[in-house]
PDB file of C-alpha atoms in Angstrom:
ATOM      1  CA  MET A   1      19.041  35.442  15.724  1.00 77.00           C
ATOM      2  CA  ASN A   2      22.503  33.602  15.382  1.00 91.00           C
ATOM      3  CA  ALA A   3      23.448  31.106  12.774  1.00 91.00           C
ATOM      4  CA  VAL A   4      22.479  27.924  14.663  1.00 91.00           C
ATOM      5  CA  ASP A   5      19.000  29.471  15.344  1.00 90.00           C
ATOM      6  CA  ALA A   6      18.426  30.684  11.626  1.00 90.00           C
ATOM      7  CA  GLU A   7      19.296  26.905  10.743  1.00 92.00           C
ATOM      8  CA  VAL A   8      16.946  25.433  13.134  1.00 94.00           C
ATOM      9  CA  ARG A   9      14.205  28.039  12.026  1.00 94.00           C
ATOM     10  CA  ARG A  10      14.927  26.945   7.856  1.00 93.00           C
ATOM     11  CA  LEU A  11      14.802  23.442   9.122  1.00 95.00           C
ATOM     12  CA  LEU A  12      11.480  23.723  11.212  1.00 96.00           C
ATOM     13  CA  ASP A  13      10.042  25.687   8.068  1.00 96.00           C
ATOM     14  CA  GLU A  14      11.114  23.389   5.461  1.00 96.00           C
ATOM     15  CA  GLN A  15       9.414  20.352   7.817  1.00 97.00           C
ATOM     16  CA  ALA A  16       6.037  22.402   7.967  1.00 98.00           C
ATOM     17  CA  ILE A  17       6.172  22.954   4.286  1.00 98.00           C
ATOM     18  CA  ARG A  18       6.578  18.987   3.574  1.00 98.00           C
ATOM     19  CA  ARG A  19       3.967  18.458   6.214  1.00 98.00           C
ATOM     20  CA  ALA A  20       1.722  20.756   4.037  1.00 98.00           C
ATOM     21  CA  ALA A  21       2.495  18.805   1.075  1.00 98.00           C
ATOM     22  CA  THR A  22       1.862  15.625   2.577  1.00 98.00           C
ATOM     23  CA  LEU A  23      -1.402  16.686   3.994  1.00 98.00           C
ATOM     24  CA  TYR A  24      -2.583  18.066   0.630  1.00 98.00           C
ATOM     25  CA  ALA A  25      -1.992  14.442  -0.678  1.00 98.00           C
ATOM     26  CA  ILE A  26      -3.477  12.817   2.101  1.00 98.00           C
ATOM     27  CA  GLY A  27      -6.748  15.263   1.841  1.00 97.00           C
ATOM     28  CA  ALA A  28      -6.958  14.456  -1.942  1.00 97.00           C
ATOM     29  CA  ASP A  29      -6.816  10.852  -1.345  1.00 97.00           C
ATOM     30  CA  ARG A  30      -9.682  10.862   1.237  1.00 97.00           C
ATOM     31  CA  ARG A  31     -11.462  13.448  -0.522  1.00 97.00           C
ATOM     32  CA  ASP A  32     -11.297  15.594   2.811  1.00 97.00           C
ATOM     33  CA  PRO A  33     -12.236  18.977   2.766  1.00 97.00           C
ATOM     34  CA  ALA A  34     -11.133  19.916   6.259  1.00 98.00           C
ATOM     35  CA  ILE A  35      -7.608  18.373   5.557  1.00 98.00           C
ATOM     36  CA  TRP A  36      -7.344  20.794   2.519  1.00 98.00           C
ATOM     37  CA  THR A  37      -8.889  23.777   4.521  1.00 98.00           C
ATOM     38  CA  ALA A  38      -6.244  23.556   6.999  1.00 98.00           C
ATOM     39  CA  ILE A  39      -3.560  24.171   4.550  1.00 98.00           C
ATOM     40  CA  MET A  40      -4.758  26.536   2.083  1.00 98.00           C
ATOM     41  CA  ALA A  41      -5.115  30.106   2.271  1.00 98.00           C
ATOM     42  CA  GLU A  42      -8.309  31.737   1.550  1.00 98.00           C
ATOM     43  CA  GLU A  43      -6.985  32.989  -1.829  1.00 98.00           C
ATOM     44  CA  MET A  44      -5.921  29.576  -2.866  1.00 98.00           C
ATOM     45  CA  VAL A  45      -5.249  29.366  -6.606  1.00 98.00           C
ATOM     46  CA  LEU A  46      -4.967  25.658  -8.158  1.00 98.00           C
ATOM     47  CA  VAL A  47      -3.902  25.477 -11.766  1.00 98.00           C
ATOM     48  CA  THR A  48      -4.413  21.974 -13.424  1.00 94.00           C
ATOM     49  CA  PRO A  49      -3.930  20.830 -16.998  1.00 92.00           C
ATOM     50  CA  ARG A  50      -7.847  21.249 -17.110  1.00 90.00           C
ATOM     51  CA  GLY A  51      -7.985  24.661 -15.825  1.00 94.00           C
ATOM     52  CA  ARG A  52      -7.655  27.172 -12.979  1.00 97.00           C
ATOM     53  CA  ILE A  53      -9.496  27.451  -9.836  1.00 97.00           C
ATOM     54  CA  GLU A  54      -9.532  30.556  -7.674  1.00 98.00           C
ATOM     55  CA  GLY A  55     -10.478  30.466  -4.023  1.00 98.00           C
ATOM     56  CA  ARG A  56     -10.287  27.913  -1.300  1.00 98.00           C
ATOM     57  CA  ALA A  57     -13.917  27.500  -1.698  1.00 97.00           C
ATOM     58  CA  ARG A  58     -13.763  26.521  -5.124  1.00 97.00           C
ATOM     59  CA  VAL A  59     -10.809  24.440  -4.982  1.00 97.00           C
ATOM     60  CA  LEU A  60     -12.570  22.330  -2.091  1.00 97.00           C
ATOM     61  CA  ALA A  61     -15.577  22.055  -4.612  1.00 95.00           C
ATOM     62  CA  ALA A  62     -13.195  20.046  -6.728  1.00 92.00           C
ATOM     63  CA  LEU A  63     -13.030  17.088  -4.346  1.00 94.00           C
ATOM     64  CA  PRO A  64     -16.615  15.504  -5.000  1.00 94.00           C
ATOM     65  CA  ARG A  65     -15.292  15.704  -8.917  1.00 92.00           C
ATOM     66  CA  LEU A  66     -12.136  13.859  -7.919  1.00 91.00           C
ATOM     67  CA  ALA A  67     -14.339  11.287  -6.159  1.00 92.00           C
ATOM     68  CA  ALA A  68     -16.596  10.778  -9.381  1.00 93.00           C
ATOM     69  CA  ALA A  69     -13.953  10.587 -11.489  1.00 93.00           C
ATOM     70  CA  PHE A  70     -11.730   7.721 -10.036  1.00 95.00           C
ATOM     71  CA  ALA A  71     -12.589   5.085  -7.966  1.00 93.00           C
ATOM     72  CA  ALA A  72      -9.381   5.862  -5.552  1.00 95.00           C
ATOM     73  CA  THR A  73      -6.242   7.696  -5.903  1.00 97.00           C
ATOM     74  CA  GLN A  74      -3.154   7.239  -4.208  1.00 97.00           C
ATOM     75  CA  HIS A  75      -0.374  10.380  -4.168  1.00 98.00           C
ATOM     76  CA  ARG A  76       2.909  10.010  -2.851  1.00 98.00           C
ATOM     77  CA  VAL A  77       5.379  13.233  -2.110  1.00 98.00           C
ATOM     78  CA  LEU A  78       8.826  12.639  -3.354  1.00 98.00           C
ATOM     79  CA  ASN A  79      11.493  15.598  -3.849  1.00 97.00           C
ATOM     80  CA  GLN A  80      10.924  19.093  -2.641  1.00 97.00           C
ATOM     81  CA  HIS A  81      12.972  22.024  -2.743  1.00 97.00           C
ATOM     82  CA  HIS A  82      11.644  25.523  -1.589  1.00 97.00           C
ATOM     83  CA  ILE A  83      13.282  28.962  -1.188  1.00 97.00           C
ATOM     84  CA  ILE A  84      11.979  30.838   2.035  1.00 97.00           C
ATOM     85  CA  ASP A  85      12.050  34.426   2.168  1.00 96.00           C
ATOM     86  CA  GLY A  86      10.498  35.596   5.557  1.00 95.00           C
ATOM     87  CA  ASP A  87       6.839  34.575   5.590  1.00 97.00           C
ATOM     88  CA  ASP A  88       6.842  33.334   1.905  1.00 98.00           C
ATOM     89  CA  ALA A  89       8.177  30.683   0.149  1.00 98.00           C
ATOM     90  CA  THR A  90       8.280  29.099  -3.420  1.00 98.00           C
ATOM     91  CA  GLY A  91       9.559  25.875  -4.954  1.00 98.00           C
ATOM     92  CA  GLU A  92       8.572  22.700  -6.451  1.00 98.00           C
ATOM     93  CA  THR A  93       7.152  19.576  -4.985  1.00 98.00           C
ATOM     94  CA  TYR A  94       7.382  16.162  -7.127  1.00 98.00           C
ATOM     95  CA  CYS A  95       4.643  13.597  -6.656  1.00 98.00           C
ATOM     96  CA  VAL A  96       3.381  10.654  -8.367  1.00 98.00           C
ATOM     97  CA  ALA A  97      -0.287  10.221  -8.249  1.00 98.00           C
ATOM     98  CA  ASP A  98      -2.097   7.031  -9.242  1.00 98.00           C
ATOM     99  CA  HIS A  99      -5.734   6.958 -10.174  1.00 97.00           C
ATOM    100  CA  MET A 100      -7.690   4.062 -10.010  1.00 96.00           C
ATOM    101  CA  THR A 101     -10.603   3.897 -12.988  1.00 94.00           C
ATOM    102  CA  GLU A 102     -13.082   1.092 -13.189  1.00 91.00           C
ATOM    103  CA  ALA A 103     -14.882   0.353 -16.539  1.00 90.00           C
ATOM    104  CA  ALA A 104     -18.463  -0.743 -16.853  1.00 89.00           C
ATOM    105  CA  ASP A 105     -17.382  -4.418 -16.899  1.00 90.00           C
ATOM    106  CA  GLY A 106     -15.640  -4.082 -13.759  1.00 87.00           C
ATOM    107  CA  ALA A 107     -12.127  -4.009 -15.325  1.00 91.00           C
ATOM    108  CA  ARG A 108      -9.855  -1.523 -13.247  1.00 94.00           C
ATOM    109  CA  SER A 109      -6.681   0.511 -14.357  1.00 96.00           C
ATOM    110  CA  ILE A 110      -4.363   2.738 -13.059  1.00 97.00           C
ATOM    111  CA  LEU A 111      -3.501   6.034 -14.468  1.00 97.00           C
ATOM    112  CA  SER A 112      -0.306   7.268 -13.024  1.00 98.00           C
ATOM    113  CA  TRP A 113       0.931  10.934 -13.203  1.00 98.00           C
ATOM    114  CA  ALA A 114       4.401  11.971 -12.895  1.00 98.00           C
ATOM    115  CA  ILE A 115       3.832  15.697 -11.380  1.00 98.00           C
ATOM    116  CA  ARG A 116       5.786  18.825 -10.432  1.00 98.00           C
ATOM    117  CA  TYR A 117       3.941  21.074  -8.246  1.00 98.00           C
ATOM    118  CA  GLN A 118       5.127  24.724  -8.756  1.00 98.00           C
ATOM    119  CA  ASP A 119       4.198  25.870  -5.050  1.00 98.00           C
ATOM    120  CA  ARG A 120       3.738  29.057  -3.331  1.00 98.00           C
ATOM    121  CA  LEU A 121       3.172  29.323   0.146  1.00 98.00           C
ATOM    122  CA  ARG A 122       2.708  31.915   3.198  1.00 98.00           C
ATOM    123  CA  ARG A 123       2.973  31.822   6.722  1.00 98.00           C
ATOM    124  CA  ILE A 124      -0.235  32.981   8.291  1.00 98.00           C
ATOM    125  CA  ASP A 125      -0.719  32.827  11.917  1.00 97.00           C
ATOM    126  CA  GLY A 126       2.304  30.796  12.486  1.00 96.00           C
ATOM    127  CA  ARG A 127       1.238  28.192   9.888  1.00 97.00           C
ATOM    128  CA  TRP A 128       2.478  27.526   6.239  1.00 98.00           C
ATOM    129  CA  LEU A 129      -0.474  27.659   3.862  1.00 98.00           C
ATOM    130  CA  PHE A 130      -0.679  26.943   0.129  1.00 98.00           C
ATOM    131  CA  THR A 131      -1.372  30.163  -1.797  1.00 98.00           C
ATOM    132  CA  ARG A 132      -1.138  28.630  -5.148  1.00 98.00           C
ATOM    133  CA  ARG A 133      -0.436  25.140  -6.556  1.00 98.00           C
ATOM    134  CA  GLU A 134       0.069  24.424 -10.448  1.00 98.00           C
ATOM    135  CA  LEU A 135       0.215  21.132 -11.565  1.00 98.00           C
ATOM    136  CA  VAL A 136       2.852  20.310 -14.111  1.00 98.00           C
ATOM    137  CA  LEU A 137       2.056  16.951 -15.848  1.00 98.00           C
ATOM    138  CA  ASP A 138       5.581  15.615 -16.902  1.00 98.00           C
ATOM    139  CA  TRP A 139       4.117  12.287 -18.388  1.00 98.00           C
ATOM    140  CA  GLU A 140       1.622   9.777 -17.595  1.00 97.00           C
ATOM    141  CA  GLU A 141       1.220   6.001 -17.688  1.00 97.00           C
ATOM    142  CA  ARG A 142      -2.153   3.724 -17.928  1.00 96.00           C
ATOM    143  CA  ARG A 143      -1.533   0.073 -16.399  1.00 96.00           C
ATOM    144  CA  ALA A 144      -3.811  -2.892 -15.562  1.00 93.00           C
ATOM    145  CA  ALA A 145      -4.833  -2.878 -11.930  1.00 91.00           C
ATOM    146  CA  VAL A 146      -4.549  -6.730 -10.663  1.00 82.00           C
ATOM    147  CA  PRO A 147      -7.548  -7.524  -8.518  1.00 69.00           C
ATOM    148  CA  ARG A 148      -6.685  -7.732  -4.544  1.00 70.00           C
ATOM    149  CA  ALA A 149      -6.244 -11.336  -3.405  1.00 66.00           C
ATOM    150  CA  ALA A 150      -9.330 -12.477  -1.026  1.00 63.00           C
ATOM    151  CA  GLY A 151      -8.436 -12.733   2.474  1.00 60.00           C
TER     152      GLY A 151
END
């Protein structure tokens, strides 16, 4: 492979890894197990401040708990840096995740997390799949949610 081909391959791999991170965010926000299934290896491990979940099936089972805990979420994927070594990649994905909560009286607030995911991915059958994600919570912020205007 010449230098140009190698650079194109690297760019394509980086884009595919970014797409996996974006789909992870969309899958979380939509609580969609099909999206997560498409980007996670069977041996997926998810590490959060609340604990460690091993195996894709168990990770998928966390989606209903996410839906029960928050009225809505919105994840935004930011900076990324991954090192690709053949069919393996390790790196970091920055994310801001907003979690809407609703009190018994109807008041809503946003719990915003500044996240750095520590990622491991593997190319399996030509697709980059997460094998491990560790959610590192740098800080959080809570603020009131302003009701959406009617109309």
